């Protein structure tokens, strides 16, 4: 059974947690992805398990569809991750592997595709390896149900995700 970990905001520290077990096999830690600009969490609407479901922000709850693990991916400087949802087991991706601003963030069966590889940087941004764009909430909307998109990376708080 997967366990949830309550999200904790650590000022000035980026955390990617992996807890070794007795066999030294990493165990995923799940927490919410909280948007610093909007005060909402990344969610899978209706707790869907379907490929292609467009991800949204929602008032933060303890529902499994709002819990994500950051799993290290080989390459880079050790900062590459795959973002997996606790409820569906699917990964954060960009629809159609698009490189365009405004393309929707979706969930999809986890794979090695670069549209599912993200760089979680020191500014708390998730930058997509395929598009070189960041996960964002358009116009810093604070409305629950607003779709998450990718956008040219900048310093806007709507691109800052605390895990």
mmCIF file of N, CA and C in Angstrom, residues 55-137:
data_model
loop_
_atom_site.group_PDB
_atom_site.id
_atom_site.type_symbol
_atom_site.label_atom_id
_atom_site.label_comp_id
_atom_site.label_asym_id
_atom_site.label_seq_id
_atom_site.Cartn_x
_atom_site.Cartn_y
_atom_site.Cartn_z
ATOM 1 N N UNK A 55 -5.014 17.911 -16.771
ATOM 2 C CA UNK A 55 -4.810 18.202 -15.357
ATOM 3 C C UNK A 55 -5.234 19.627 -15.038
ATOM 4 N N UNK A 56 -5.691 19.821 -13.815
ATOM 5 C CA UNK A 56 -6.207 21.113 -13.377
ATOM 6 C C UNK A 56 -5.614 21.465 -12.017
ATOM 7 N N UNK A 57 -5.856 22.699 -11.609
ATOM 8 C CA UNK A 57 -5.582 23.065 -10.223
ATOM 9 C C UNK A 57 -6.899 22.987 -9.479
ATOM 10 N N UNK A 58 -6.805 22.672 -8.191
ATOM 11 C CA UNK A 58 -8.005 22.546 -7.375
ATOM 12 C C UNK A 58 -7.641 22.923 -5.949
ATOM 13 N N UNK A 59 -8.648 23.341 -5.190
ATOM 14 C CA UNK A 59 -8.424 23.585 -3.773
ATOM 15 C C UNK A 59 -7.764 22.344 -3.184
ATOM 16 N N UNK A 60 -6.700 22.538 -2.440
ATOM 17 C CA UNK A 60 -5.932 21.405 -1.910
ATOM 18 C C UNK A 60 -6.766 20.583 -0.929
ATOM 19 N N UNK A 61 -6.716 19.260 -1.115
ATOM 20 C CA UNK A 61 -7.415 18.310 -0.250
ATOM 21 C C UNK A 61 -6.446 17.171 0.078
ATOM 22 N N UNK A 62 -6.953 16.142 0.697
ATOM 23 C CA UNK A 62 -6.144 14.948 0.948
ATOM 24 C C UNK A 62 -6.494 13.826 -0.025
ATOM 25 N N UNK A 63 -7.189 14.140 -1.110
ATOM 26 C CA UNK A 63 -7.550 13.127 -2.101
ATOM 27 C C UNK A 63 -6.309 12.630 -2.836
ATOM 28 N N UNK A 64 -6.286 11.335 -3.134
ATOM 29 C CA UNK A 64 -5.139 10.729 -3.806
ATOM 30 C C UNK A 64 -4.853 11.336 -5.177
ATOM 31 N N UNK A 65 -5.873 11.903 -5.838
ATOM 32 C CA UNK A 65 -5.644 12.487 -7.168
ATOM 33 C C UNK A 65 -4.815 13.772 -7.098
ATOM 34 N N UNK A 66 -4.525 14.255 -5.892
ATOM 35 C CA UNK A 66 -3.683 15.440 -5.718
ATOM 36 C C UNK A 66 -2.301 15.098 -5.172
ATOM 37 N N UNK A 67 -1.981 13.827 -5.072
ATOM 38 C CA UNK A 67 -0.677 13.419 -4.549
ATOM 39 C C UNK A 67 0.196 12.869 -5.665
ATOM 40 N N UNK A 68 1.441 13.323 -5.671
ATOM 41 C CA UNK A 68 2.384 13.025 -6.752
ATOM 42 C C UNK A 68 3.731 12.606 -6.175
ATOM 43 N N UNK A 69 4.426 11.759 -6.894
ATOM 44 C CA UNK A 69 5.807 11.443 -6.525
ATOM 45 C C UNK A 69 6.723 11.994 -7.607
ATOM 46 N N UNK A 70 7.905 12.403 -7.199
ATOM 47 C CA UNK A 70 8.935 12.849 -8.137
ATOM 48 C C UNK A 70 9.972 11.738 -8.190
ATOM 49 N N UNK A 71 10.019 11.036 -9.313
ATOM 50 C CA UNK A 71 10.904 9.890 -9.470
ATOM 51 C C UNK A 71 12.089 10.273 -10.342
ATOM 52 N N UNK A 72 13.269 10.099 -9.820
ATOM 53 C CA UNK A 72 14.474 10.458 -10.577
ATOM 54 C C UNK A 72 14.550 9.689 -11.891
ATOM 55 N N UNK A 73 15.024 10.407 -12.927
ATOM 56 C CA UNK A 73 15.240 9.833 -14.253
ATOM 57 C C UNK A 73 16.708 10.043 -14.588
ATOM 58 N N UNK A 74 17.324 9.069 -15.213
ATOM 59 C CA UNK A 74 18.746 9.173 -15.566
ATOM 60 C C UNK A 74 18.991 10.349 -16.504
ATOM 61 N N UNK A 75 20.171 10.924 -16.391
ATOM 62 C CA UNK A 75 20.574 12.016 -17.270
ATOM 63 C C UNK A 75 20.610 13.343 -16.548
ATOM 64 N N UNK A 76 21.160 14.320 -17.232
ATOM 65 C CA UNK A 76 21.253 15.649 -16.647
ATOM 66 C C UNK A 76 22.161 15.657 -15.436
ATOM 67 N N UNK A 77 21.853 16.546 -14.502
ATOM 68 C CA UNK A 77 22.641 16.688 -13.274
ATOM 69 C C UNK A 77 21.945 16.041 -12.088
ATOM 70 N N UNK A 78 21.150 15.023 -12.347
ATOM 71 C CA UNK A 78 20.391 14.392 -11.273
ATOM 72 C C UNK A 78 19.129 15.141 -10.935
ATOM 73 N N UNK A 79 18.767 16.123 -11.780
ATOM 74 C CA UNK A 79 17.600 16.951 -11.508
ATOM 75 C C UNK A 79 16.393 16.556 -12.354
ATOM 76 N N UNK A 80 16.508 15.505 -13.155
ATOM 77 C CA UNK A 80 15.408 15.070 -14.018
ATOM 78 C C UNK A 80 14.491 14.127 -13.247
ATOM 79 N N UNK A 81 13.177 14.379 -13.388
ATOM 80 C CA UNK A 81 12.188 13.573 -12.676
ATOM 81 C C UNK A 81 11.015 13.217 -13.586
ATOM 82 N N UNK A 82 10.345 12.162 -13.206
ATOM 83 C CA UNK A 82 9.048 11.802 -13.765
ATOM 84 C C UNK A 82 8.070 12.054 -12.626
ATOM 85 N N UNK A 83 6.920 12.660 -12.911
ATOM 86 C CA UNK A 83 5.952 13.038 -11.885
ATOM 87 C C UNK A 83 4.752 12.090 -11.993
ATOM 88 N N UNK A 84 4.592 11.195 -10.987
ATOM 89 C CA UNK A 84 3.582 10.135 -11.033
ATOM 90 C C UNK A 84 2.457 10.416 -10.036
ATOM 91 N N UNK A 85 1.208 10.239 -10.481
ATOM 92 C CA UNK A 85 0.044 10.450 -9.631
ATOM 93 C C UNK A 85 -0.252 9.210 -8.786
ATOM 94 N N UNK A 86 -0.557 9.424 -7.515
ATOM 95 C CA UNK A 86 -0.835 8.323 -6.599
ATOM 96 C C UNK A 86 -2.098 7.563 -7.001
ATOM 97 N N UNK A 87 -3.156 8.265 -7.351
ATOM 98 C CA UNK A 87 -4.430 7.618 -7.646
ATOM 99 C C UNK A 87 -4.393 6.806 -8.936
ATOM 100 N N UNK A 88 -3.919 7.406 -10.008
ATOM 101 C CA UNK A 88 -3.975 6.753 -11.325
ATOM 102 C C UNK A 88 -2.724 5.955 -11.655
ATOM 103 N N UNK A 89 -1.607 6.301 -11.013
ATOM 104 C CA UNK A 89 -0.334 5.671 -11.366
ATOM 105 C C UNK A 89 0.229 6.192 -12.673
ATOM 106 N N UNK A 90 -0.436 7.181 -13.265
ATOM 107 C CA UNK A 90 0.010 7.746 -14.544
ATOM 108 C C UNK A 90 0.901 8.958 -14.298
ATOM 109 N N UNK A 91 1.591 9.384 -15.361
ATOM 110 C CA UNK A 91 2.586 10.448 -15.230
ATOM 111 C C UNK A 91 2.153 11.750 -15.886
ATOM 112 N N UNK A 92 2.656 12.840 -15.332
ATOM 113 C CA UNK A 92 2.463 14.174 -15.878
ATOM 114 C C UNK A 92 3.156 14.257 -17.226
ATOM 115 N N UNK A 93 2.416 14.679 -18.255
ATOM 116 C CA UNK A 93 2.945 14.785 -19.615
ATOM 117 C C UNK A 93 2.345 16.014 -20.278
ATOM 118 N N UNK A 94 2.830 16.326 -21.461
ATOM 119 C CA UNK A 94 2.258 17.396 -22.275
ATOM 120 C C UNK A 94 1.559 16.743 -23.462
ATOM 121 N N UNK A 95 0.298 17.114 -23.672
ATOM 122 C CA UNK A 95 -0.511 16.515 -24.725
ATOM 123 C C UNK A 95 0.154 16.577 -26.090
ATOM 124 N N UNK A 96 0.217 15.424 -26.763
ATOM 125 C CA UNK A 96 0.772 15.346 -28.111
ATOM 126 C C UNK A 96 2.246 15.682 -28.188
ATOM 127 N N UNK A 97 2.936 15.659 -27.065
ATOM 128 C CA UNK A 97 4.359 16.055 -27.012
ATOM 129 C C UNK A 97 4.569 17.450 -27.590
ATOM 130 N N UNK A 98 3.574 18.300 -27.452
ATOM 131 C CA UNK A 98 3.630 19.654 -28.004
ATOM 132 C C UNK A 98 4.776 20.463 -27.402
ATOM 133 N N UNK A 99 5.301 21.364 -28.206
ATOM 134 C CA UNK A 99 6.307 22.312 -27.722
ATOM 135 C C UNK A 99 5.741 23.733 -27.678
ATOM 136 N N UNK A 100 4.441 23.873 -27.912
ATOM 137 C CA UNK A 100 3.807 25.189 -27.993
ATOM 138 C C UNK A 100 3.399 25.724 -26.626
ATOM 139 N N UNK A 101 3.471 27.044 -26.469
ATOM 140 C CA UNK A 101 2.897 27.688 -25.292
ATOM 141 C C UNK A 101 1.410 27.371 -25.248
ATOM 142 N N UNK A 102 0.891 27.115 -24.068
ATOM 143 C CA UNK A 102 -0.532 26.879 -23.894
ATOM 144 C C UNK A 102 -0.960 25.432 -24.041
ATOM 145 N N UNK A 103 -0.041 24.540 -24.411
ATOM 146 C CA UNK A 103 -0.398 23.122 -24.524
ATOM 147 C C UNK A 103 -0.775 22.591 -23.143
ATOM 148 N N UNK A 104 -1.810 21.761 -23.119
ATOM 149 C CA UNK A 104 -2.328 21.253 -21.854
ATOM 150 C C UNK A 104 -1.441 20.185 -21.236
ATOM 151 N N UNK A 105 -1.366 20.234 -19.920
ATOM 152 C CA UNK A 105 -0.731 19.166 -19.153
ATOM 153 C C UNK A 105 -1.761 18.054 -19.005
ATOM 154 N N UNK A 106 -1.324 16.817 -19.221
ATOM 155 C CA UNK A 106 -2.212 15.664 -19.148
ATOM 156 C C UNK A 106 -1.559 14.574 -18.297
ATOM 157 N N UNK A 107 -2.326 13.528 -18.020
ATOM 158 C CA UNK A 107 -1.725 12.326 -17.447
ATOM 159 C C UNK A 107 -1.703 11.262 -18.532
ATOM 160 N N UNK A 108 -0.653 10.420 -18.503
ATOM 161 C CA UNK A 108 -0.489 9.375 -19.506
ATOM 162 C C UNK A 108 0.290 8.225 -18.875
ATOM 163 N N UNK A 109 0.076 7.041 -19.392
ATOM 164 C CA UNK A 109 0.838 5.893 -18.910
ATOM 165 C C UNK A 109 2.321 6.237 -18.925
ATOM 166 N N UNK A 110 2.988 6.004 -17.815
ATOM 167 C CA UNK A 110 4.394 6.389 -17.672
ATOM 168 C C UNK A 110 5.272 5.659 -18.685
ATOM 169 N N UNK A 111 6.203 6.416 -19.261
ATOM 170 C CA UNK A 111 7.125 5.871 -20.259
ATOM 171 C C UNK A 111 8.438 6.650 -20.184
ATOM 172 N N UNK A 112 9.306 6.387 -21.127
ATOM 173 C CA UNK A 112 10.577 7.115 -21.185
ATOM 174 C C UNK A 112 10.505 8.318 -22.124
ATOM 175 N N UNK A 113 9.323 8.629 -22.656
ATOM 176 C CA UNK A 113 9.180 9.780 -23.558
ATOM 177 C C UNK A 113 9.608 11.067 -22.859
ATOM 178 N N UNK A 114 10.293 11.935 -23.602
ATOM 179 C CA UNK A 114 10.803 13.172 -22.999
ATOM 180 C C UNK A 114 9.702 14.152 -22.614
ATOM 181 N N UNK A 115 8.477 13.990 -23.143
ATOM 182 C CA UNK A 115 7.394 14.881 -22.713
ATOM 183 C C UNK A 115 6.918 14.532 -21.304
ATOM 184 N N UNK A 116 7.448 13.429 -20.729
ATOM 185 C CA UNK A 116 7.142 13.048 -19.352
ATOM 186 C C UNK A 116 8.327 13.280 -18.418
ATOM 187 N N UNK A 117 9.385 13.856 -18.941
ATOM 188 C CA UNK A 117 10.569 14.125 -18.117
ATOM 189 C C UNK A 117 10.602 15.618 -17.795
ATOM 190 N N UNK A 118 10.784 15.912 -16.530
ATOM 191 C CA UNK A 118 10.750 17.284 -16.033
ATOM 192 C C UNK A 118 12.018 17.579 -15.256
ATOM 193 N N UNK A 119 12.415 18.830 -15.282
ATOM 194 C CA UNK A 119 13.533 19.290 -14.467
ATOM 195 C C UNK A 119 12.937 20.178 -13.379
ATOM 196 N N UNK A 120 13.089 19.733 -12.124
ATOM 197 C CA UNK A 120 12.584 20.501 -10.983
ATOM 198 C C UNK A 120 13.739 21.355 -10.506
ATOM 199 N N UNK A 121 13.659 22.664 -10.766
ATOM 200 C CA UNK A 121 14.820 23.523 -10.531
ATOM 201 C C UNK A 121 14.766 24.251 -9.186
ATOM 202 N N UNK A 122 15.810 25.005 -8.913
ATOM 203 C CA UNK A 122 15.932 25.690 -7.624
ATOM 204 C C UNK A 122 14.909 26.809 -7.450
ATOM 205 N N UNK A 123 14.226 27.206 -8.533
ATOM 206 C CA UNK A 123 13.173 28.217 -8.446
ATOM 207 C C UNK A 123 11.800 27.557 -8.287
ATOM 208 N N UNK A 124 11.777 26.240 -8.015
ATOM 209 C CA UNK A 124 10.552 25.461 -7.823
ATOM 210 C C UNK A 124 9.729 25.324 -9.099
ATOM 211 N N UNK A 125 10.368 25.466 -10.249
ATOM 212 C CA UNK A 125 9.664 25.289 -11.524
ATOM 213 C C UNK A 125 9.842 23.858 -12.004
ATOM 214 N N UNK A 126 8.822 23.355 -12.716
ATOM 215 C CA UNK A 126 8.918 22.079 -13.412
ATOM 216 C C UNK A 126 9.039 22.400 -14.898
ATOM 217 N N UNK A 127 10.239 22.187 -15.446
ATOM 218 C CA UNK A 127 10.511 22.492 -16.857
ATOM 219 C C UNK A 127 10.515 21.185 -17.636
ATOM 220 N N UNK A 128 9.692 21.135 -18.705
ATOM 221 C CA UNK A 128 9.575 19.928 -19.518
ATOM 222 C C UNK A 128 10.803 19.757 -20.398
ATOM 223 N N UNK A 129 11.389 18.563 -20.372
ATOM 224 C CA UNK A 129 12.607 18.308 -21.133
ATOM 225 C C UNK A 129 12.362 18.401 -22.633
ATOM 226 N N UNK A 130 11.204 17.954 -23.102
ATOM 227 C CA UNK A 130 10.893 17.958 -24.529
ATOM 228 C C UNK A 130 10.691 19.370 -25.077
ATOM 229 N N UNK A 131 9.931 20.193 -24.369
ATOM 230 C CA UNK A 131 9.550 21.516 -24.881
ATOM 231 C C UNK A 131 10.389 22.654 -24.326
ATOM 232 N N UNK A 132 11.087 22.423 -23.230
ATOM 233 C CA UNK A 132 11.839 23.458 -22.518
ATOM 234 C C UNK A 132 10.908 24.561 -22.005
ATOM 235 N N UNK A 133 9.649 24.201 -21.725
ATOM 236 C CA UNK A 133 8.668 25.135 -21.163
ATOM 237 C C UNK A 133 8.261 24.639 -19.777
ATOM 238 N N UNK A 134 7.701 25.540 -18.980
ATOM 239 C CA UNK A 134 7.397 25.225 -17.585
ATOM 240 C C UNK A 134 5.909 25.003 -17.341
ATOM 241 N N UNK A 135 5.619 24.135 -16.370
ATOM 242 C CA UNK A 135 4.250 23.895 -15.947
ATOM 243 C C UNK A 135 3.725 25.171 -15.293
ATOM 244 N N UNK A 136 2.538 25.611 -15.716
ATOM 245 C CA UNK A 136 2.010 26.896 -15.252
ATOM 246 C C UNK A 136 0.493 26.847 -15.131
ATOM 247 N N UNK A 137 -0.043 27.830 -14.431
ATOM 248 C CA UNK A 137 -1.479 28.077 -14.390
ATOM 249 C C UNK A 137 -1.691 29.407 -15.108
#
